[in-house]
Coordinates of C-alpha atoms in Angstrom, one line a residue:
X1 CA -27.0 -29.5 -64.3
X2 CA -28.9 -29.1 -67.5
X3 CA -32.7 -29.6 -67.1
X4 CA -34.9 -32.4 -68.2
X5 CA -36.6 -32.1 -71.6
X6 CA -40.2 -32.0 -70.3
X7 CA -39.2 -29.0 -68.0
X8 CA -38.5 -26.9 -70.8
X9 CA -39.4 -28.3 -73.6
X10 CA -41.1 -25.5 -76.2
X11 CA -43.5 -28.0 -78.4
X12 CA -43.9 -25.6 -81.0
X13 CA -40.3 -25.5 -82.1
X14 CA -38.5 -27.5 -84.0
X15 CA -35.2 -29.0 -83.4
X16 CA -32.4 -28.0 -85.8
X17 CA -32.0 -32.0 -87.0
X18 CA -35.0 -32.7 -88.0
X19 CA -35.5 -29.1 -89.7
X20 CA -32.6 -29.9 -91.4
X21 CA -33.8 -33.4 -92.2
X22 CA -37.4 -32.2 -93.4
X23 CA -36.0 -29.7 -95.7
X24 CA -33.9 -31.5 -97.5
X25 CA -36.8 -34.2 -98.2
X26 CA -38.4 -31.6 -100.2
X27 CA -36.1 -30.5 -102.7
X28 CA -33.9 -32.2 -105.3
X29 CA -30.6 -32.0 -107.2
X30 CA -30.8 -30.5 -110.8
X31 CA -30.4 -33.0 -113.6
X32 CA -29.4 -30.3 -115.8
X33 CA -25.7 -30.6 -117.2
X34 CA -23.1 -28.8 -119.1
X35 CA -19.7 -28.9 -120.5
X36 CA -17.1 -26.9 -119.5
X37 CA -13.6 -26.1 -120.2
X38 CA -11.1 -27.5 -117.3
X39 CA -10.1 -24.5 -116.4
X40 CA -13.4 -23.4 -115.3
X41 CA -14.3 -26.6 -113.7
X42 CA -13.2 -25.2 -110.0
X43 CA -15.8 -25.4 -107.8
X44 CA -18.5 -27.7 -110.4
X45 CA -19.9 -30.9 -109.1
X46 CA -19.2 -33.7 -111.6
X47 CA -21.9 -35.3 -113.5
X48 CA -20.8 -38.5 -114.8
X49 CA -18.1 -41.0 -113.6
X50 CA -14.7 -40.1 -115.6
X51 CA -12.3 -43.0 -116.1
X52 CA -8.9 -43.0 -117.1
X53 CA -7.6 -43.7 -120.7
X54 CA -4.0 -44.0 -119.8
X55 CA -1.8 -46.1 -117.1
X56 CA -0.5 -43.4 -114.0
X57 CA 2.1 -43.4 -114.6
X58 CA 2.6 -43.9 -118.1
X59 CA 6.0 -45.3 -117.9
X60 CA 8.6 -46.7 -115.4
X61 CA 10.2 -43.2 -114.2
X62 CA 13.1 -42.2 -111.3
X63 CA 11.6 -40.9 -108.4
X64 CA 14.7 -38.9 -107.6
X65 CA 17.7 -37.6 -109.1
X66 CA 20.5 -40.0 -109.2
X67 CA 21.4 -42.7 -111.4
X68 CA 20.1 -46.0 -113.2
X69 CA 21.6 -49.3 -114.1
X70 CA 20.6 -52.8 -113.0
X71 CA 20.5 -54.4 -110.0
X72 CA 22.5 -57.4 -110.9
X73 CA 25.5 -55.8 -111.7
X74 CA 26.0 -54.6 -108.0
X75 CA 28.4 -56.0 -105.7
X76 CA 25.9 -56.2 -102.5
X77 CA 28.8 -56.3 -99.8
X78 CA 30.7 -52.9 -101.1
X79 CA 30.6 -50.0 -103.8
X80 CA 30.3 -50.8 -107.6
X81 CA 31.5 -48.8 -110.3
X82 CA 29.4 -48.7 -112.8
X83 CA 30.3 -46.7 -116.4
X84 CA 28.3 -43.7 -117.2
X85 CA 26.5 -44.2 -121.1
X86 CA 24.3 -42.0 -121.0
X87 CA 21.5 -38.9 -119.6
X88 CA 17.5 -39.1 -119.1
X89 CA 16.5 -35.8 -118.5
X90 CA 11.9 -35.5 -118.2
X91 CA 10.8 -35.0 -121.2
X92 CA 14.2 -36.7 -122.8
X93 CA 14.9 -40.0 -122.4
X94 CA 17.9 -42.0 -122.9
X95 CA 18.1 -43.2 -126.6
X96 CA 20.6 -45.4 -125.9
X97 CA 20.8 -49.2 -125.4
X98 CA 21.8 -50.3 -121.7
X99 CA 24.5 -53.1 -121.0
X100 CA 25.7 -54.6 -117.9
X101 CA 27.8 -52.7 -115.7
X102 CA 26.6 -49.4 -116.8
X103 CA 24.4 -46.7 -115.6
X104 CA 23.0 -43.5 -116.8
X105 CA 22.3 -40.4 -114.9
X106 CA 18.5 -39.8 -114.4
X107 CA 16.2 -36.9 -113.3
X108 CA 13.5 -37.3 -111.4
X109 CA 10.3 -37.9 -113.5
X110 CA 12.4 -39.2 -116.2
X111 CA 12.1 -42.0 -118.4
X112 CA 13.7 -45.6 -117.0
X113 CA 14.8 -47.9 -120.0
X114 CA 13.6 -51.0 -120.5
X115 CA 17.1 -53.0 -119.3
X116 CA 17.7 -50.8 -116.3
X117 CA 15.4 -51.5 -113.3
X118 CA 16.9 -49.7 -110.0
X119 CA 18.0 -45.9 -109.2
X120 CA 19.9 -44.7 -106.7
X121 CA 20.3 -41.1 -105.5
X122 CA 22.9 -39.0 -106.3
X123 CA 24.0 -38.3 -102.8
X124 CA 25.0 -41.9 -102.3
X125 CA 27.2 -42.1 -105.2
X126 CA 30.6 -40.4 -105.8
X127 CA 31.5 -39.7 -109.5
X128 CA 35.3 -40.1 -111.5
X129 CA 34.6 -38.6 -114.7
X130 CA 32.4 -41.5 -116.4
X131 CA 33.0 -43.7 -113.8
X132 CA 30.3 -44.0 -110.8
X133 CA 30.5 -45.7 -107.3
X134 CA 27.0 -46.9 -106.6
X135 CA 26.8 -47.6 -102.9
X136 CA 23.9 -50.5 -102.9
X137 CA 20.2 -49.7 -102.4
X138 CA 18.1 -51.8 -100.3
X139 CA 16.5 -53.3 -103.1
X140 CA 16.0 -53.8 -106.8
X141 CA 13.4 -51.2 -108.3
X142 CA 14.6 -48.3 -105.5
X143 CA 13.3 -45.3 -106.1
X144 CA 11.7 -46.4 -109.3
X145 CA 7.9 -45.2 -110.1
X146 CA 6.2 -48.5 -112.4
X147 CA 3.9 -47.7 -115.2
X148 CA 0.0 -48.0 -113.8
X149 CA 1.0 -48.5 -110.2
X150 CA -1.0 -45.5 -109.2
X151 CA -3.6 -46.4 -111.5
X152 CA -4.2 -48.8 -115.1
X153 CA -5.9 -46.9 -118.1
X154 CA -10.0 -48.1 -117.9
X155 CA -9.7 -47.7 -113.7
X156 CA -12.3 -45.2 -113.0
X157 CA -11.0 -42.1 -111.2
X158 CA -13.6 -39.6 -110.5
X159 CA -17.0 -40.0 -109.2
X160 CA -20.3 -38.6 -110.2
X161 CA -21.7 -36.0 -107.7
X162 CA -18.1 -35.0 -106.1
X163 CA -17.7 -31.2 -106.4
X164 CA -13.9 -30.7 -108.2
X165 CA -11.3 -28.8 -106.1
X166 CA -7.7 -28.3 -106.3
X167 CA -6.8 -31.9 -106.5
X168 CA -9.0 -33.1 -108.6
X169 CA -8.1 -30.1 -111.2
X170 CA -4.9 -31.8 -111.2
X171 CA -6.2 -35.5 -111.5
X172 CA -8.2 -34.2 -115.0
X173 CA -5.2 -32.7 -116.5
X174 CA -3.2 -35.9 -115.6
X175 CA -5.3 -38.3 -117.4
X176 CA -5.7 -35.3 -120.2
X177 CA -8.9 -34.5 -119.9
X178 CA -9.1 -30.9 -121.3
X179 CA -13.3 -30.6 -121.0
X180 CA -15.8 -32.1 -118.1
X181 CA -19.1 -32.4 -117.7
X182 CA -20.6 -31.0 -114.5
X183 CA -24.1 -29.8 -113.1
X184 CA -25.3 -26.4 -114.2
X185 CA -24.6 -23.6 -111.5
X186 CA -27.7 -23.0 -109.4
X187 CA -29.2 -19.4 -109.5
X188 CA -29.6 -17.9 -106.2
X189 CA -31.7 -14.5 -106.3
X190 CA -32.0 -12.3 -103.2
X191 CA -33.0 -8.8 -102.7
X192 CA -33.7 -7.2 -99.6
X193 CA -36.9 -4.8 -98.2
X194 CA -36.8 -1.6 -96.3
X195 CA -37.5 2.3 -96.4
X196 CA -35.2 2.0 -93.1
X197 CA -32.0 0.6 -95.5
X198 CA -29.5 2.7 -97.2
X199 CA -26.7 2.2 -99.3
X200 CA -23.4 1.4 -97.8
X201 CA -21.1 4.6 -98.6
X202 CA -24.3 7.3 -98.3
X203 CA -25.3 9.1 -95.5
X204 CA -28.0 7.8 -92.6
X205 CA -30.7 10.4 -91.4
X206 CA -32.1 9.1 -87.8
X207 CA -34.2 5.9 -87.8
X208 CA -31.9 4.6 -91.0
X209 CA -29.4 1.5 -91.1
X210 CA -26.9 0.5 -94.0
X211 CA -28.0 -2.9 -96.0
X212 CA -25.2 -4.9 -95.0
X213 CA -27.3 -8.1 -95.0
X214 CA -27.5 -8.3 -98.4
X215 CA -23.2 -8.2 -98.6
X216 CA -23.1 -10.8 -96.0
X217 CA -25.6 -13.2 -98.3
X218 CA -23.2 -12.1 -101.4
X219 CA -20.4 -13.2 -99.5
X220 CA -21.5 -16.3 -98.5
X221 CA -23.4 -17.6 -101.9
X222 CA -20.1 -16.6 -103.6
X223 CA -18.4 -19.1 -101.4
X224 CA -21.2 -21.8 -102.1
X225 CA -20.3 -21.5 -105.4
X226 CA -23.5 -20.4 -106.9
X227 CA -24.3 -18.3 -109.6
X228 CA -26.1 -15.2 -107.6
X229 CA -28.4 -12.3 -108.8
X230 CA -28.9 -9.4 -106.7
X231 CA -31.6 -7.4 -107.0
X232 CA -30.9 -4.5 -104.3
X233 CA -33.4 -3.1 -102.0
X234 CA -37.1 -3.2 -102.7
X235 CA -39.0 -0.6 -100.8
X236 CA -41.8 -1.0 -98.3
X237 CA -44.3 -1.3 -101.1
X238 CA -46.9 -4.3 -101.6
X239 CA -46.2 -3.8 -105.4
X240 CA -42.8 -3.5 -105.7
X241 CA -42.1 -6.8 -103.4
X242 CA -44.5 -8.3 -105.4
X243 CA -42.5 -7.5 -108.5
X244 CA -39.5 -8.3 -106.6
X245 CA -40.7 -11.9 -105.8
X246 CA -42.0 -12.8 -109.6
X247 CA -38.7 -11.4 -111.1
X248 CA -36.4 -12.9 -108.7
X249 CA -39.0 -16.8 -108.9
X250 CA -38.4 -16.2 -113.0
X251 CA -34.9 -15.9 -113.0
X252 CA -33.3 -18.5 -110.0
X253 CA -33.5 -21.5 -108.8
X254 CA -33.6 -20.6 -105.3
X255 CA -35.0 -17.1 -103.6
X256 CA -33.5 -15.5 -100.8
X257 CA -34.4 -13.1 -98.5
X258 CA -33.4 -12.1 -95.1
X259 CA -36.2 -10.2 -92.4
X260 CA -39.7 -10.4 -92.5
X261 CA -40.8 -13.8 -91.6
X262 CA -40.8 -13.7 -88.0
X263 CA -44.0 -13.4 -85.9
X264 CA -43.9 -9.7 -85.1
X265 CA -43.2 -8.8 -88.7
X266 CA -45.8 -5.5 -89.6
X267 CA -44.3 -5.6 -93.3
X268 CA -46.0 -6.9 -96.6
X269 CA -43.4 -9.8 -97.1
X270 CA -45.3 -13.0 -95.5
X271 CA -48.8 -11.2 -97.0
X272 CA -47.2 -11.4 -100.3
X273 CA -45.5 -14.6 -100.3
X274 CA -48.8 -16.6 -99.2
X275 CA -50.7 -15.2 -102.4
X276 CA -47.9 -16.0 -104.8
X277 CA -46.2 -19.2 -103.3
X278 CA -46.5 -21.9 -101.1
X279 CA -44.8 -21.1 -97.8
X280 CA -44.5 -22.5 -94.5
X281 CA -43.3 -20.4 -92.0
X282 CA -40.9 -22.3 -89.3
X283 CA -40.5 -21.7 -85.7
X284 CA -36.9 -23.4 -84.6
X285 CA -35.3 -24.5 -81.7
X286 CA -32.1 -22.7 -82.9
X287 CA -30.4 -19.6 -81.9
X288 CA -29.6 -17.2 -82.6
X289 CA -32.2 -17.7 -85.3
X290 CA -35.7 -19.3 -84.8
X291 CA -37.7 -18.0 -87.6
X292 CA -37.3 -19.2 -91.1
X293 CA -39.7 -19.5 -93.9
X294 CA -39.2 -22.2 -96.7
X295 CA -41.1 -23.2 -99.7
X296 CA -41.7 -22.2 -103.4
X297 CA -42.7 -19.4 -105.6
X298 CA -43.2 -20.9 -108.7
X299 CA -40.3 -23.5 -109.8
X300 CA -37.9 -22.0 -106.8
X301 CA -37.2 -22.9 -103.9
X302 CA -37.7 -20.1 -101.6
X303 CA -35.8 -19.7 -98.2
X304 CA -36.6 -16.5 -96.2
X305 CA -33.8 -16.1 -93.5
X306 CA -34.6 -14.0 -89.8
X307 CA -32.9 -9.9 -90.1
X308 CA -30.7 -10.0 -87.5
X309 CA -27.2 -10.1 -89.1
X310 CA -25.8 -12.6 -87.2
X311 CA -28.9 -15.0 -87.2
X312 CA -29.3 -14.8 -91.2
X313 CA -25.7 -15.8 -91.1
X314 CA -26.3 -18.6 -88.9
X315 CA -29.6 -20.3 -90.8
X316 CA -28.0 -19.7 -94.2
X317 CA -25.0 -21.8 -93.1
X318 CA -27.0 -24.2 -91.2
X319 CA -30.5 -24.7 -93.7
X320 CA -29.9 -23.1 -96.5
X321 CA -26.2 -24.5 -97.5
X322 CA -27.1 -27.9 -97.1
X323 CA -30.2 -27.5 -99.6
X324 CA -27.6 -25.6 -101.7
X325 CA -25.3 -28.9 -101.8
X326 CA -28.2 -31.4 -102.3
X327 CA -29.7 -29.0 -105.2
X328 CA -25.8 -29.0 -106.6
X329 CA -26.0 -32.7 -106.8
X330 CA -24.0 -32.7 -103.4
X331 CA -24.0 -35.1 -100.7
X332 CA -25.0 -33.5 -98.0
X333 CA -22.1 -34.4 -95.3
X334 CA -22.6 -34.1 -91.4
X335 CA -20.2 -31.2 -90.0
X336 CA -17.2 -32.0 -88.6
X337 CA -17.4 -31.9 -84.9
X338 CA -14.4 -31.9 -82.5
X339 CA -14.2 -31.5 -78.7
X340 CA -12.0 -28.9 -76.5
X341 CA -12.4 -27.3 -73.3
X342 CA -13.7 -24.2 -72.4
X343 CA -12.1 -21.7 -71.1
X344 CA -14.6 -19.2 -69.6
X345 CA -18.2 -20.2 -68.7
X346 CA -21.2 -19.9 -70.5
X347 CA -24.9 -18.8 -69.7
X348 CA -27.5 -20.3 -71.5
X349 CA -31.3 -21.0 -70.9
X350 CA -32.4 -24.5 -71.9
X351 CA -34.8 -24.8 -74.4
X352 CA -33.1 -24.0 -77.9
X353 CA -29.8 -25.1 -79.5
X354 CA -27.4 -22.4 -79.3
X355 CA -24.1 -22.1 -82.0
X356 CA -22.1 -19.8 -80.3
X357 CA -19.3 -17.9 -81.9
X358 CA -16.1 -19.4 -80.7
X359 CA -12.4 -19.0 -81.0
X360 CA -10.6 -22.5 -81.4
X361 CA -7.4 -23.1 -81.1
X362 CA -4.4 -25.4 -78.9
X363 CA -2.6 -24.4 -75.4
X364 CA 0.9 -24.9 -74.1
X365 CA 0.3 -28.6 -74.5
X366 CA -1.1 -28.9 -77.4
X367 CA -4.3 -29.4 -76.4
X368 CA -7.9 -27.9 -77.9
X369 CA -9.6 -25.3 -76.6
X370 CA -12.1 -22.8 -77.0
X371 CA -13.4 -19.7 -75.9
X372 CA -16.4 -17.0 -77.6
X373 CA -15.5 -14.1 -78.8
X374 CA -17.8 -12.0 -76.5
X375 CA -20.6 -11.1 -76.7
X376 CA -23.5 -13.1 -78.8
X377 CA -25.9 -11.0 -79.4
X378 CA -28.0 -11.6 -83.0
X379 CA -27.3 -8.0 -83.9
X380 CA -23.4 -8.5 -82.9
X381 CA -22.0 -9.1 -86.6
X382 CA -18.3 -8.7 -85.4
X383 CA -18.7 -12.0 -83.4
X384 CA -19.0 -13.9 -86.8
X385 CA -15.9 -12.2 -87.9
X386 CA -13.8 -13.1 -85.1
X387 CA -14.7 -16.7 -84.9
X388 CA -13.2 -19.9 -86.5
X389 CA -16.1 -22.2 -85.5
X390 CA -19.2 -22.4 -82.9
X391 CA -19.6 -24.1 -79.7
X392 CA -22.4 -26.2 -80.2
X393 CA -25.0 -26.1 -77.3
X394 CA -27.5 -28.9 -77.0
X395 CA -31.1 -28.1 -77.0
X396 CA -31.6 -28.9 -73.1
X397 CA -28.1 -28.0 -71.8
X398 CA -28.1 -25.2 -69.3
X399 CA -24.9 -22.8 -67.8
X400 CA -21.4 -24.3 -68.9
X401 CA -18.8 -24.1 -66.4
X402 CA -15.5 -23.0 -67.3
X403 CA -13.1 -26.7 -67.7
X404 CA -16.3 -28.3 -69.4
X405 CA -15.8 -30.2 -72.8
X406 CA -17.8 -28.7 -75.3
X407 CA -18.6 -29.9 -78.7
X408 CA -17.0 -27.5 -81.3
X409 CA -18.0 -27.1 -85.0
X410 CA -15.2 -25.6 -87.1
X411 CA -16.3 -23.0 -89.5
X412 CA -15.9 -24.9 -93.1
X413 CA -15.0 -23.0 -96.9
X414 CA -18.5 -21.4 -97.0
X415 CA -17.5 -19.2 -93.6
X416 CA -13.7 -18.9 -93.8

């Protein structure tokens, strides 16, 4: 049984939520705006509301192949034969003039004449040369797509502030709209500090560690869709991190760094940022995770992220993201959260939310469940590579027995 708050309650930290909350009071979206071509509209956040200027469809068009006439002329108790006058193909209507008893063959998306109002598909007809057996449809307009049914010209179809995927790429070119307006790409600047850091591909002498922090930040600002500016490793020097910090506050939008803002930190990195910026450093009721520095340096936002691999991963997707969104001109959106059981037992000490690194997936019966992928260590990088999603521990829950139902937290587009 989990323990009572006041049993292990750690005053000094804060809970996720109201981190979470508090941070995003404190910065705001950019009201900066740009146009771009469509084709490089993936990924933007809209900045105005976009209307459409023509009906969806534009015209009364066969949702199927098969054949068009009108409804009247069929005999409702057997087959009608109908004569054949004519072809609509997409992009080549019929130019003829329909009369009664009479059909044309039609593709789907093609145009339906004014005079014809029903289609029927081509497997429930049988064909004699010109002549065609219509079996009758259920009703009159069958299979038939009306002008503006989906949408009339002047309906507005797009919203300010959504962020333009696949679908909506599509919606734009349907209504013809070749250029959009969106909000300008935010520029995220990060660098990180460290005699102890070498370059991935050298060789380590003793005591020496490849940067990987730095690739795993890259990775996951390219999937924030972010404009990013990387400015290596800065060495232990008072100078050179001050450097780094100017160049990096004069370039982005938001500065990023991972280590060095912990309690224990011997390094120049909270020295330096408390003379050039106003920063709070955070202790928080998270792990892995728990320290975090936020503020500015200059006009950025600044976000300093713990070193351990698997913790930097965790507050960037959990702090930093969602000021990412709002700063887009995002709605922030609570995660989705589903629930599975567990299928081996967990340990955990009460007293900070835990996001552990789970594997989701269904059983035999179709049912959700969820295991970790091992072990959860800060430093264990491979646990993030092997998940899907966390298992989301509450602040005061204690051991997890095997059977339990555990809140689970699929990874979304910024960790897949």
């Amino acid at each position: 049984m989990s323990k009572q708050p006041d049993a292990c309650a750690q005053p000094d930290l804060m809970p996720p939520q109201e981190a979470i909350e508090a941070l995003l009071a404190q910065v705001n979206a950019t009201q900066d705006n740009e146009m771009v071509s469509l084709n490089d509209a993936v990924g933007r956040v809209l900045s105005e509301n976009l209307a459409s200027c023509i009906d969806l469809p534009p015209f009364d068009n066969s949702s199927m192949d098969g054949f068009a006439f009108r409804f009247e002329d069929l005999n409702l108790s057997s087959s009608t034969e109908l004569t054949l006058i004519g072809t609509s193909f997409a992009g080549h209507p019929f130019k003829g003039t329909p009369q009664a008893n009479t059909c044309i063959r039609i593709m789907t998306g093609a145009p339906v004449p004014a005079g014809y109002d029903t289609v029927q598909m081509q497997e429930k007809t049988t064909t004699n040369a010109d002549i065609i057996s219509i079996e009758a449809p259920k009703a009159k307009g069958a299979n038939v797509r009306y002008r503006g049914e989906e949408l009339l010209a002047g309906t507005n179809v797009l919203k300010s502030g959504i962020q333009i995927r696949a679908a909506e790429m599509g919606v734009l070119a349907t209504i013809g709209i070749s250029q959009v307006r969106v909000k300008r790409k935010l520029k995220v600047a990060f660098f990180s500090t460290g005699d102890e850091l070498r370059p991935v591909g050298s060789d380590l002498a003793p005591g020496q560690i490849y940067d990987s922090n730095r690739y795993s930040i890259k990775g996951l600002l390219t999937q924030a869709n972010v404009e990013w500016i990387d400015l290596g490793v800065i060495e232990d020097d008072k100078e050179a991190i001050r450097g780094a910090f100017r160049e990096a506050a004069e370039q982005a939008d938001i500065v990023l760094t991972s280590g060095g803002v912990s309690v224990g930190d011997a390094d120049y990195t909270k020295q330096i940022l408390s003379e050039e910026g106003e920063i709070t450093f955070w202790r928080l009721a998270i792990k892995p995770g728990k320290p975090f520095a936020f503020g500015k340096l200059g006009k950025a936002v600044f976000c300093g992220l713990p070193g351990n691999p698997v913790s930097s991963m965790v507050t960037f997707y959990k702090l930093v993201w969602p000021i990412i969104n709002k700063m887009q001109g995002l709605t922030p959106k609570a995660p989705v959260i589903v629930t599975a059981t567990l299928s081996s037992p967990i340990r955990k000490q009460p007293g900070r939310a835990e996001y552990q690194r789970g594997v989701l997936s269904r059983d035999d019966n179709g049912e959700l469940v969820v295991s970790t992928t091992g072990g959860q260590g800060s430093g264990m990088l491979t646990s993030m590579s092997l998940a899907n999603c966390f298992i989301n521990l509450a602040q005061f829950q204690g051991d997890v027995a095997a059977g339990s139902t555990v809140e689970v937290e699929p990874f979304n587009s910024v960790l897949c």
